[in-house]
Coordinates of C-alpha atoms in Angstrom, one line a residue:
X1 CA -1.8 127.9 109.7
X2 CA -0.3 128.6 106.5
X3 CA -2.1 131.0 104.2
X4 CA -4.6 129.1 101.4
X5 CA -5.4 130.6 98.0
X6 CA -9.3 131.7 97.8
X7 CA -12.1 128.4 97.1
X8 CA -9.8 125.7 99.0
X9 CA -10.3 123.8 102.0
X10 CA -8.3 125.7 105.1
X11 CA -5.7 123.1 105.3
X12 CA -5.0 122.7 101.3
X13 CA -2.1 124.5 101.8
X14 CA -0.5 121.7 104.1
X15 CA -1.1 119.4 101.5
X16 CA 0.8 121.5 98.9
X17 CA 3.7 121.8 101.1
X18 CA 3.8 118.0 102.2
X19 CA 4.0 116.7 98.6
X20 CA 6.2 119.6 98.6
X21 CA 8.7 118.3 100.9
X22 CA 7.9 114.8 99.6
X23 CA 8.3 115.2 96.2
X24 CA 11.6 117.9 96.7
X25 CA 12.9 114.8 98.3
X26 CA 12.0 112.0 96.2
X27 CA 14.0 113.6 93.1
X28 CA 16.8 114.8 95.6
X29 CA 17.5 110.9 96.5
X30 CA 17.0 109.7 92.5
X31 CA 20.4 111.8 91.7
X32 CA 21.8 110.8 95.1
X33 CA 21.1 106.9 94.7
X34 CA 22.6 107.3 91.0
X35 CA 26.0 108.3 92.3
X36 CA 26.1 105.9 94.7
X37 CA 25.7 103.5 92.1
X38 CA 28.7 105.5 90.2
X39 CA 30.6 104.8 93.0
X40 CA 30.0 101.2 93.6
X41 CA 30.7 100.6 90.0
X42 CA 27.4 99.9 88.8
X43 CA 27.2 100.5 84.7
X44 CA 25.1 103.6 82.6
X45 CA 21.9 101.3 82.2
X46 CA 21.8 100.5 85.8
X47 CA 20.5 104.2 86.3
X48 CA 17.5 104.0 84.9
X49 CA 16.7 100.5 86.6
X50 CA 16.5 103.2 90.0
X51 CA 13.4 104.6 88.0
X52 CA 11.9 101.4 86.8
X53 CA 12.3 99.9 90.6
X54 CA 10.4 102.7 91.6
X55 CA 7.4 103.1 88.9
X56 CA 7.0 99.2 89.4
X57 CA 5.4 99.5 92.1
X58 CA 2.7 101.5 90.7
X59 CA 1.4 99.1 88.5
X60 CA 1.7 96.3 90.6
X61 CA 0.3 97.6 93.3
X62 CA -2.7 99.8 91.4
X63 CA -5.7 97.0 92.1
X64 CA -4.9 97.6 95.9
X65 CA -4.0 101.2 96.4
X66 CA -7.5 102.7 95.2
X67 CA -9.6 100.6 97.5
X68 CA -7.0 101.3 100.4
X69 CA -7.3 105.1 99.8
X70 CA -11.1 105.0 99.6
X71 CA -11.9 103.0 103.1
X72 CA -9.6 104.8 105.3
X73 CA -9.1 108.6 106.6
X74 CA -7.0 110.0 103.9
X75 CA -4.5 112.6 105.7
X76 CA -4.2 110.0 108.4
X77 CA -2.8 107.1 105.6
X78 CA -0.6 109.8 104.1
X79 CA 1.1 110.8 107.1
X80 CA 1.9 107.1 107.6
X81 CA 3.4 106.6 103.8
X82 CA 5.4 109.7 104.3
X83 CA 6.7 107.9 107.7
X84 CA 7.5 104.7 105.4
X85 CA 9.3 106.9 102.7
X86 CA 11.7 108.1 105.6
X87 CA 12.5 104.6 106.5
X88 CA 13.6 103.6 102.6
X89 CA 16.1 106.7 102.9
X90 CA 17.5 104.8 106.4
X91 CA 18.0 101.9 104.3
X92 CA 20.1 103.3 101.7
X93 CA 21.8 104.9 104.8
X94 CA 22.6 101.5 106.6
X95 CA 23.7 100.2 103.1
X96 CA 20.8 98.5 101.8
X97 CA 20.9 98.9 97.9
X98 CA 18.8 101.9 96.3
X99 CA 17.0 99.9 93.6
X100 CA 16.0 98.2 96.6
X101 CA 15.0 101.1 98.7
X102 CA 13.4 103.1 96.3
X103 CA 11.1 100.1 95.1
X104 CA 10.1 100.0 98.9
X105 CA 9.3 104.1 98.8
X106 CA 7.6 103.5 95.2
X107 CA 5.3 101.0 96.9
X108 CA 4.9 104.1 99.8
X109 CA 4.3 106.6 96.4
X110 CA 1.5 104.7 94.8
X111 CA -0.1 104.4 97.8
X112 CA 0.1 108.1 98.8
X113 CA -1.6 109.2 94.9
X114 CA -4.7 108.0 94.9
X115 CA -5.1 109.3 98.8
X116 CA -3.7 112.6 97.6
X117 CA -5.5 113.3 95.0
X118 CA -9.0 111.5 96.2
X119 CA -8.5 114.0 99.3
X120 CA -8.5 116.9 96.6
X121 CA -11.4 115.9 94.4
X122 CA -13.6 115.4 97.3
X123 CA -13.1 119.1 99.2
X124 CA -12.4 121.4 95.8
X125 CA -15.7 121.8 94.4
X126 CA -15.5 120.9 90.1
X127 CA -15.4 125.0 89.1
X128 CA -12.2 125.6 90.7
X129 CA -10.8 121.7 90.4
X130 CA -8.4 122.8 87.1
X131 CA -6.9 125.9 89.1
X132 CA -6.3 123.7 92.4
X133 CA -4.9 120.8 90.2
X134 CA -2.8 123.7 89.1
X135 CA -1.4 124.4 92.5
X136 CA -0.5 120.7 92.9
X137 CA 0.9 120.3 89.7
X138 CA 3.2 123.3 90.5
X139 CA 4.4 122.3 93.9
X140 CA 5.2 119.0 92.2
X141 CA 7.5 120.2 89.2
X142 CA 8.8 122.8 91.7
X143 CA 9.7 120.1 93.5
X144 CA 11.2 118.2 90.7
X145 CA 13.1 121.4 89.5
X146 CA 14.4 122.4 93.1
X147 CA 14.6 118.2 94.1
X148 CA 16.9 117.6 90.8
X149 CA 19.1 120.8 91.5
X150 CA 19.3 119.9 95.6
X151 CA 20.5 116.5 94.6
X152 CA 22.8 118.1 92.2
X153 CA 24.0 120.2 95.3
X154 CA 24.0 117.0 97.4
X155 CA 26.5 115.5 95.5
X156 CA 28.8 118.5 94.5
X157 CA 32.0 119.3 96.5
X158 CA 30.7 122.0 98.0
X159 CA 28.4 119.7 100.4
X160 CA 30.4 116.7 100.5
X161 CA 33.4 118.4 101.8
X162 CA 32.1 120.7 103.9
X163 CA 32.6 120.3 107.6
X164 CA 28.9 119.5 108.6
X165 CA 28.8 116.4 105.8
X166 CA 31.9 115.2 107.2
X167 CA 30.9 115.2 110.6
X168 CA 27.4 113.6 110.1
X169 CA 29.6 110.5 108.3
X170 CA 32.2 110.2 110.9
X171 CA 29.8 110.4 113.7
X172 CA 27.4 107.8 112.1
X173 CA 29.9 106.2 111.5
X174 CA 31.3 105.8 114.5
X175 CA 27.7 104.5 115.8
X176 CA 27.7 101.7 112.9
X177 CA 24.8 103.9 111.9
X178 CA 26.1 104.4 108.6
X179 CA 27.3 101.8 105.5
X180 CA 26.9 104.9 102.9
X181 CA 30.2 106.7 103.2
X182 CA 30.6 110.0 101.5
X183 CA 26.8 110.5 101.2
X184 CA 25.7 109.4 104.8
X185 CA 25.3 113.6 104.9
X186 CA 22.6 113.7 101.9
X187 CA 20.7 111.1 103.1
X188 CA 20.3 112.4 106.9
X189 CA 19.3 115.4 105.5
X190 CA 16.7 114.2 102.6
X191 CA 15.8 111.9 105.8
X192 CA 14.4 115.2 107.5
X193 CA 12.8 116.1 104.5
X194 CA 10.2 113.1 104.6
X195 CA 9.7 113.5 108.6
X196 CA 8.7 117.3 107.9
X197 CA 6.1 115.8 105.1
X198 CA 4.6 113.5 107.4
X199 CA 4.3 116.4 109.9
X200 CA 2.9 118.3 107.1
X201 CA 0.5 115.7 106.8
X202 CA -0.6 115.3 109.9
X203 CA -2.0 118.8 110.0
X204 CA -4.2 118.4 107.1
X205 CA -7.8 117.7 107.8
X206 CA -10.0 115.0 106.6
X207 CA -12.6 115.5 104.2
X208 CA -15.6 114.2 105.7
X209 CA -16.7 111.8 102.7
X210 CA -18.0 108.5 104.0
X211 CA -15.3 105.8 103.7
X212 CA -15.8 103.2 101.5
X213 CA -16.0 99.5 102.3
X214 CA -12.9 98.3 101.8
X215 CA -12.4 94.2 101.0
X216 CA -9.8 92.3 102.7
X217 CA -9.6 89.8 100.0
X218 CA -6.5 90.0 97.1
X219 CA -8.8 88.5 94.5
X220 CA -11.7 90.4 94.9
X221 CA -9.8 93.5 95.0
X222 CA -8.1 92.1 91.3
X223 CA -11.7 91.8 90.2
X224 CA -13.0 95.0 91.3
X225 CA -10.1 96.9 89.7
X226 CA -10.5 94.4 86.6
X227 CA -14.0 95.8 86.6
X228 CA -13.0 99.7 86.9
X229 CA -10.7 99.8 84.2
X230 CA -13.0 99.5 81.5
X231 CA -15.3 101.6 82.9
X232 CA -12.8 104.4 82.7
X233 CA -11.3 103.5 79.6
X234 CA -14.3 103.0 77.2
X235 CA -15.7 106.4 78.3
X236 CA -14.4 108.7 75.5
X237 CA -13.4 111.6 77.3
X238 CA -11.7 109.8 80.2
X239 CA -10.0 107.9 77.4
X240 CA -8.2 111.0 75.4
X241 CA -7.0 112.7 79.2
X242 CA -5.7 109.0 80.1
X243 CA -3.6 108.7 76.5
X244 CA -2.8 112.7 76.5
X245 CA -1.0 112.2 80.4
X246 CA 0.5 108.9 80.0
X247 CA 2.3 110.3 76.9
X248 CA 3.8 113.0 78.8
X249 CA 4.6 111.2 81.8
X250 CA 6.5 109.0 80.1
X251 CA 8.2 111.6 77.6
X252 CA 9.2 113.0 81.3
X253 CA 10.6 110.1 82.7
X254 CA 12.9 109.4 79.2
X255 CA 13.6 113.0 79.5
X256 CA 15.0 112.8 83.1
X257 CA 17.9 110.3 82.3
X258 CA 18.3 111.8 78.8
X259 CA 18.7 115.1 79.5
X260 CA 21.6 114.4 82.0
X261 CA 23.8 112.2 80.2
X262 CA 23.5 114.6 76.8
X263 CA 24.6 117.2 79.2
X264 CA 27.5 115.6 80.4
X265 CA 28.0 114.1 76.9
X266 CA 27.4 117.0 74.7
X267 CA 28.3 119.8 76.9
X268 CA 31.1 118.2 78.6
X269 CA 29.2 118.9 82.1
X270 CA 29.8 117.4 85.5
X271 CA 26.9 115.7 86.5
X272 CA 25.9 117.9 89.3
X273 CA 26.1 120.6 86.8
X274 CA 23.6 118.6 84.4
X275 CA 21.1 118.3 87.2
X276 CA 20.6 122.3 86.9
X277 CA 20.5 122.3 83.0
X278 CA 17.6 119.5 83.9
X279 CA 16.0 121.8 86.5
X280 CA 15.1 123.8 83.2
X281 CA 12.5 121.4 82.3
X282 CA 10.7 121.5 85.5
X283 CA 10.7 125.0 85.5
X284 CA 8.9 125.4 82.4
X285 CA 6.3 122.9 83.4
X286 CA 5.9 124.9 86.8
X287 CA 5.0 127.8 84.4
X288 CA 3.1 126.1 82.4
X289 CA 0.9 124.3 84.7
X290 CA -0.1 127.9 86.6
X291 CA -0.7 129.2 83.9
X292 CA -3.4 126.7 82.8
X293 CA -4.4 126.6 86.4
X294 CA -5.1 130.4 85.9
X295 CA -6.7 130.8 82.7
X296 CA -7.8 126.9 81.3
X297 CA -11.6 126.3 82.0
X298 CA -12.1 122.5 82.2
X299 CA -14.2 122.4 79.6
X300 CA -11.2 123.8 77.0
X301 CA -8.7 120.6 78.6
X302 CA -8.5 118.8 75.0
X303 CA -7.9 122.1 73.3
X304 CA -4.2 122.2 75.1
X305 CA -3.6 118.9 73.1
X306 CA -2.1 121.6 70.4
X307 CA 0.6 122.2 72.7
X308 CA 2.4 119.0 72.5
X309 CA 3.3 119.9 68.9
X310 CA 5.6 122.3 70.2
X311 CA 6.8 120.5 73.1
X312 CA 7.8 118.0 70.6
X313 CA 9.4 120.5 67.8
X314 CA 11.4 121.9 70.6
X315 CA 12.7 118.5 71.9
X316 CA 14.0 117.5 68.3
X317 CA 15.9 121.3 68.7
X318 CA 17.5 120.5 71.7
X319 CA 20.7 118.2 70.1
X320 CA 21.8 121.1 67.8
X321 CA 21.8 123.8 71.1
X322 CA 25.6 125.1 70.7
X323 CA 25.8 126.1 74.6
X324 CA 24.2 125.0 78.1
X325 CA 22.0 128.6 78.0
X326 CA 20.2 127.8 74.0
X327 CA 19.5 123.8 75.8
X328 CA 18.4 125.6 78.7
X329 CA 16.0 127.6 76.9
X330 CA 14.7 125.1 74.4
X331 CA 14.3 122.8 77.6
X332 CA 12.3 125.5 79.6
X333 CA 10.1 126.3 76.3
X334 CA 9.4 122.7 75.8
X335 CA 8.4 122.2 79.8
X336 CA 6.0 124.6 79.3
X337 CA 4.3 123.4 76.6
X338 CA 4.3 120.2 78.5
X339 CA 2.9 121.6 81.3
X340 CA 0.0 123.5 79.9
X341 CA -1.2 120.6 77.9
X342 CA -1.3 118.0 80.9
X343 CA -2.7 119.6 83.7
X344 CA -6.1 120.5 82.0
X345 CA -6.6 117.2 80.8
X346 CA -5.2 115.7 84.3
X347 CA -8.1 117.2 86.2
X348 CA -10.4 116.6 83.3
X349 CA -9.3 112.7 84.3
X350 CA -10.1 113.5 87.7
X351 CA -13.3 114.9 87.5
X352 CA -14.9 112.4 85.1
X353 CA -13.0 109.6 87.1
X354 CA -14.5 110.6 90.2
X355 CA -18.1 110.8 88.6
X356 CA -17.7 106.8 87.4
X357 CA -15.5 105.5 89.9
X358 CA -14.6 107.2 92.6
X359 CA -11.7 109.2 93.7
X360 CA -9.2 107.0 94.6
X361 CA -10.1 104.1 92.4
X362 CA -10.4 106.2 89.4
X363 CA -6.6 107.4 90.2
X364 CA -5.6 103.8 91.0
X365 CA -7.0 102.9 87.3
X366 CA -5.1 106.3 85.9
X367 CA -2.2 105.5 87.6
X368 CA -1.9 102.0 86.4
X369 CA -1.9 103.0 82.8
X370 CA 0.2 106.0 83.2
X371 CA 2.8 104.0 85.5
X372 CA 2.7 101.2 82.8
X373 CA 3.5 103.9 79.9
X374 CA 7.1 104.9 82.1
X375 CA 7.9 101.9 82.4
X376 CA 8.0 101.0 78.5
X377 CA 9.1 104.4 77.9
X378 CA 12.3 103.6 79.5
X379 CA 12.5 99.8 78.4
X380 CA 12.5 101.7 74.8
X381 CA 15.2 104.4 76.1
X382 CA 17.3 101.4 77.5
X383 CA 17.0 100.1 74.0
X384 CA 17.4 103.0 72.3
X385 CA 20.8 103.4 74.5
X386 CA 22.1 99.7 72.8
X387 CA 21.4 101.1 69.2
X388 CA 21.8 104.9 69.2
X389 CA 24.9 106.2 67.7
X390 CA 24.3 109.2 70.2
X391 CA 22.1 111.1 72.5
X392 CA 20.7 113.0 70.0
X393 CA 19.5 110.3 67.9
X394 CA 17.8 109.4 71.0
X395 CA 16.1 112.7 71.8
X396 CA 15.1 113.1 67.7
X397 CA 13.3 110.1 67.9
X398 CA 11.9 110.6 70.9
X399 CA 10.3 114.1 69.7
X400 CA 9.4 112.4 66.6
X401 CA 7.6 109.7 69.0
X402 CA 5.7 112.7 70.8
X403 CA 5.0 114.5 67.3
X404 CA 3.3 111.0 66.2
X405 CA 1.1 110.2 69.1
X406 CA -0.4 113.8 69.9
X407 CA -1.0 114.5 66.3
X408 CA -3.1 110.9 66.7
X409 CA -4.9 112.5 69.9
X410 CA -6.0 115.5 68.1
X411 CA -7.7 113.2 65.4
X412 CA -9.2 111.2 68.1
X413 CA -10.4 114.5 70.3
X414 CA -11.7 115.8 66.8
X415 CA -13.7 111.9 65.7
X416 CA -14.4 111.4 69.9
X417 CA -15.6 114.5 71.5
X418 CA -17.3 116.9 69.1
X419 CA -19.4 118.8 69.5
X420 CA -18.3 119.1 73.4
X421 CA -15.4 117.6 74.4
X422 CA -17.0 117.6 78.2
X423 CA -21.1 117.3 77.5
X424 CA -21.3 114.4 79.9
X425 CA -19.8 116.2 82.8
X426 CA -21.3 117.9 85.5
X427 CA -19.4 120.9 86.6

């Protein structure tokens, strides 16, 4: 068994690595699937339609996926999602279209949240929820940081030429296996990646928390997460973690498609070069999410709101970086901010969600909202694309967008939650 940091159930460590290996490969197939629409001569916007396809399907999905993750064993339903994600990359690989395939692995990704993190709010006891949200959090943007860079790798010369990429594509297809050409190699291997997630799964152990009942009809599961929203949203401090996550969730998804194509516009950068210049930002949010999982109490969550200031004065820096090494420090610096301001007030969410709802449904509920919030993020970034004279009118406004909405959240954490932000919790 792999070794598990002090206070956390014996197989929490399999979890880590699972979403791990998930998540590595998740990121890994978003820079594969936009090449391959590169190559099949799809235009710029069409990239961040791959990210829409796949967000979609957590808000569409979010009345079902609570209830689901509630009434059955939870490592046992995230072994079989991970199974499900390993099929979508078999798709791409037989030639079915990636905004199809990853809309099929976001339904498999909504699904596997609220089961994730239900499992972790009902064995980490509400002292040390902040520090193992911290782990997760890590693995995650480690994930992202080492995903986007392995993608980047996928797609380079180095792997595409080498002699075991070109064998995997001549012998697949040789066996009709095949339909994606010069990446038939990335995909066998990101392919392995969710199989050794679902393994990874597999060896985590159930919590032992009664299932819930689950209903098997569509309506009233539309009606019981009609009737959970509100309860989530009208409590105030539920309400400031929601608004203080879904900004910088969807920040983060602009950021991934922004980042990239100012790189390669900018900076003159090849694209798997970009990748690693947008491995910075995940890096900095790895940083500064253990470092609030060390030293944040739970309690002090809306405090770290201050920290989106920066994040956002060092976004509206990053168009005048001369070099790739000043935009890779700026990008890093702003991660971290990022990253210390969102995983406090993500397991504040947790905890107080998991008092009024319930684990999964009160993830369902904070994954609707934060889901929906990506999604017009990067409806506006697709605008923003049509009217912008340049990508960095596009990041200004965006750090001006960030500057405008946490300055609001401070007011509201000041007028909500004095004289303490979490009086109504029971830690």
């Amino acid at each position: 068994m792999l070794p598990t940091p002090p206070r956390y159930p014996s197989s929490f460590s399999w979890m880590v690595v699972a979403q791990f290996a998930a998540a590595l490969a998740d990121n890994a197939l978003l820079i594969v699937s936009m090449v391959w629409l590169d190559l099949h001569g799809y235009p710029a916007w069409a990239a961040p339609l791959l990210k829409v396809g796949f967000n979609l399907s957590f808000v569409l999905l979010a009345p079902f996926v609570g209830a689901l993750a509630d009434a059955w064993p939870k490592a046992a339903w995230m072994t079989v999602l991970n199974g499900i994600k390993a099929l979508g990359a078999l798709a791409v690989l037989l030639g079915i279209n990636p905004l199809l395939a990853l809309m099929l692995m976001g339904m498999a990704t909504s699904a596997y949240a609220p089961a994730k993190l239900g499992w972790m709010t009902e064995t980490v006891a509400g002292p040390h929820l902040v520090g193992a949200n911290g782990w997760l959090k890590a693995s995650l943007v480690c994930a992202v940081l080492m995903g986007t860079a392995f993608g980047g790798w996928l797609v380079s010369p180095v792997w595409m030429q080498s002699g075991l990429a070109q064998g995997l594509q001549e012998t697949l297809e040789a066996l009709r296996l095949s339909q994606a050409e010069a990446l038939t190699g990335s995909l066998c291997v990101l392919m392995l990646l969710y199989l050794g997630a679902m393994l990874c799964n597999a060896a985590v152990r159930e919590s032992g928390t009664p299932r819930m009942p689950c209903s098997t009809s569509a309506q009233r599961l539309l009606a019981r997460f009609a009737a959970d929203v509100p309860v989530l949203w009208q409590d105030a401090t539920a309400r400031l973690a929601l608004l203080a996550t879904m900004l910088f969730w969807g920040v983060g998804a602009v950021l991934q498609f922004a980042v990239l194509r100012w790189a390669r516009e900018s900076l003159g950068l090849a694209m798997h070069e970009a990748t690693y210049l947008q491995a910075s930002v995940a890096l900095g949010v790895m940083a500064g999410a253990l470092a609030a999982g060390r030293w944040v109490r739970l309690e002090h969550a809306p405090h770290l709101l201050w920290a989106g200031l920066g994040m956002a004065a060092l976004m509206a820096l990053l168009p005048w970086a001369p070099h790739w090494q000043a935009a890779a420090l700026i990008l890093t610096l702003a991660g971290a901010a990022g990253g210390l301001m969102v995983v406090p007030l993500n397991a504040l969410l947790h905890r107080r969600g998991h008092q009024l709802l319930g684990a999964g449904a009160a993830i369902a509920v904070q994954g609707f909202f934060q889901n929906a919030r990506v999604l017009v993020a990067l409806g506006l970034y697709m605008g923003l694309l049509a009217w912008a004279p340049s990508m960095g009118t596009v990041l200004t406004a965006t750090a001006a967008v960030v500057a405008f909405a946490t300055g609001r959240l401070l007011a509201l954490s000041k007028a909500r939650l004095r004289p303490a932000p979490t009086a109504g919790l029971q830690l």
